[in-house]
Amino acid sequence: MTTPTAPECIQTVVNRDFSVEFDDMAADAEADPEDDDPGRAGDWAPEGIEFVAAADSPTGTPLLAVGYEVSGTVAVFEVTALPEPES
């Protein structure tokens, strides 16, 4: 998002594989508990978000780490500034 008082969505990222059905995964896990891997469908249900400042980042650039509750996965995104509009 941009300015909080005038929000504008810049980009949305979806890392989920929609070809993997939840019901299929549940049936597989019920048949064989060792096969319980919700992460195979990608990232599900973002729960925790942590901003990492450039000064604290191992890459030297700002990062956004997102923990996903259902899939048990974590994604890290690099935050880049938008170019200033030409006047």
Short mmCIF file of C-alpha atoms in Angstrom, two decimals:
data_model
loop_
_atom_site.label_atom_id
_atom_site.label_comp_id
_atom_site.label_asym_id
_atom_site.label_seq_id
_atom_site.Cartn_x
_atom_site.Cartn_y
_atom_site.Cartn_z
CA MET A 1 0.00 0.00 0.00
CA THR A 2 1.05 3.55 -0.50
CA THR A 3 -0.19 6.50 1.60
CA PRO A 4 -2.43 5.18 4.43
CA THR A 5 -4.94 8.01 4.00
CA ALA A 6 -5.22 7.31 0.26
CA PRO A 7 -4.38 3.60 -0.14
CA GLU A 8 -3.47 2.26 -3.54
CA CYS A 9 -2.59 -1.38 -4.10
CA ILE A 10 0.71 -1.64 -5.97
CA GLN A 11 1.18 -5.40 -6.23
CA THR A 12 -0.37 -8.60 -4.92
CA VAL A 13 1.63 -11.83 -4.72
CA VAL A 14 -0.10 -15.21 -4.49
CA ASN A 15 2.20 -18.20 -4.01
CA ARG A 16 -0.58 -20.74 -3.76
CA ASP A 17 -0.95 -23.62 -6.22
CA PHE A 18 -4.71 -23.68 -6.83
CA SER A 19 -4.44 -26.96 -8.76
CA VAL A 20 -3.93 -28.73 -5.41
CA GLU A 21 -7.33 -29.17 -3.78
CA PHE A 22 -7.71 -28.96 -0.01
CA ASP A 23 -10.08 -31.96 0.02
CA ASP A 24 -7.51 -34.08 -1.84
CA MET A 25 -4.79 -33.17 0.66
CA ALA A 26 -7.11 -33.92 3.60
CA ALA A 27 -8.01 -37.33 2.13
CA ASP A 28 -4.32 -38.14 1.53
CA ALA A 29 -3.43 -37.15 5.09
CA GLU A 30 -6.29 -39.20 6.52
CA ALA A 31 -5.21 -42.27 4.52
CA ASP A 32 -1.54 -41.80 5.46
CA PRO A 33 -0.64 -39.28 8.21
CA GLU A 34 2.95 -39.24 6.89
CA ASP A 35 1.54 -37.61 3.74
CA ASP A 36 0.20 -34.58 5.65
CA ASP A 37 2.01 -31.76 3.83
CA PRO A 38 -0.19 -28.69 3.31
CA GLY A 39 2.87 -26.77 2.10
CA ARG A 40 2.79 -28.67 -1.20
CA ALA A 41 -0.03 -26.37 -2.28
CA GLY A 42 2.10 -23.30 -1.64
CA ASP A 43 1.57 -20.60 0.95
CA TRP A 44 -1.82 -20.64 2.74
CA ALA A 45 -3.28 -18.18 5.25
CA PRO A 46 -0.76 -15.42 6.02
CA GLU A 47 -0.72 -14.92 9.77
CA GLY A 48 2.46 -13.11 10.81
CA ILE A 49 4.25 -10.31 8.97
CA GLU A 50 7.64 -8.91 9.98
CA PHE A 51 9.43 -5.99 8.32
CA VAL A 52 13.24 -6.23 8.30
CA ALA A 53 15.00 -2.90 7.83
CA ALA A 54 17.86 -2.72 5.32
CA ALA A 55 20.31 -2.19 8.20
CA ASP A 56 19.22 -5.51 9.74
CA SER A 57 18.85 -7.44 6.49
CA PRO A 58 21.45 -9.99 5.33
CA THR A 59 21.01 -8.67 1.77
CA GLY A 60 21.29 -5.00 2.70
CA THR A 61 17.79 -4.32 1.33
CA PRO A 62 14.50 -4.06 3.24
CA LEU A 63 12.64 -7.37 3.51
CA LEU A 64 9.15 -8.50 4.42
CA ALA A 65 8.90 -11.96 6.03
CA VAL A 66 5.48 -13.62 6.05
CA GLY A 67 4.55 -16.70 8.10
CA TYR A 68 1.68 -18.79 6.75
CA GLU A 69 -0.46 -20.53 9.37
CA VAL A 70 -2.05 -23.38 7.41
CA SER A 71 0.84 -24.38 5.14
CA GLY A 72 3.51 -23.90 7.81
CA THR A 73 5.65 -22.03 5.29
CA VAL A 74 7.53 -18.75 5.35
CA ALA A 75 8.08 -16.40 2.41
CA VAL A 76 10.55 -13.53 2.28
CA PHE A 77 9.98 -10.63 -0.10
CA GLU A 78 12.39 -7.85 -1.01
CA VAL A 79 10.88 -4.37 -0.61
CA THR A 80 11.81 -1.89 -3.32
CA ALA A 81 10.89 1.76 -3.62
CA LEU A 82 8.75 2.95 -6.49
CA PRO A 83 10.37 5.48 -8.79
CA GLU A 84 9.25 9.04 -8.21
CA PRO A 85 6.74 10.21 -10.81
CA GLU A 86 8.06 12.64 -13.36
CA SER A 87 6.78 16.17 -12.89
#
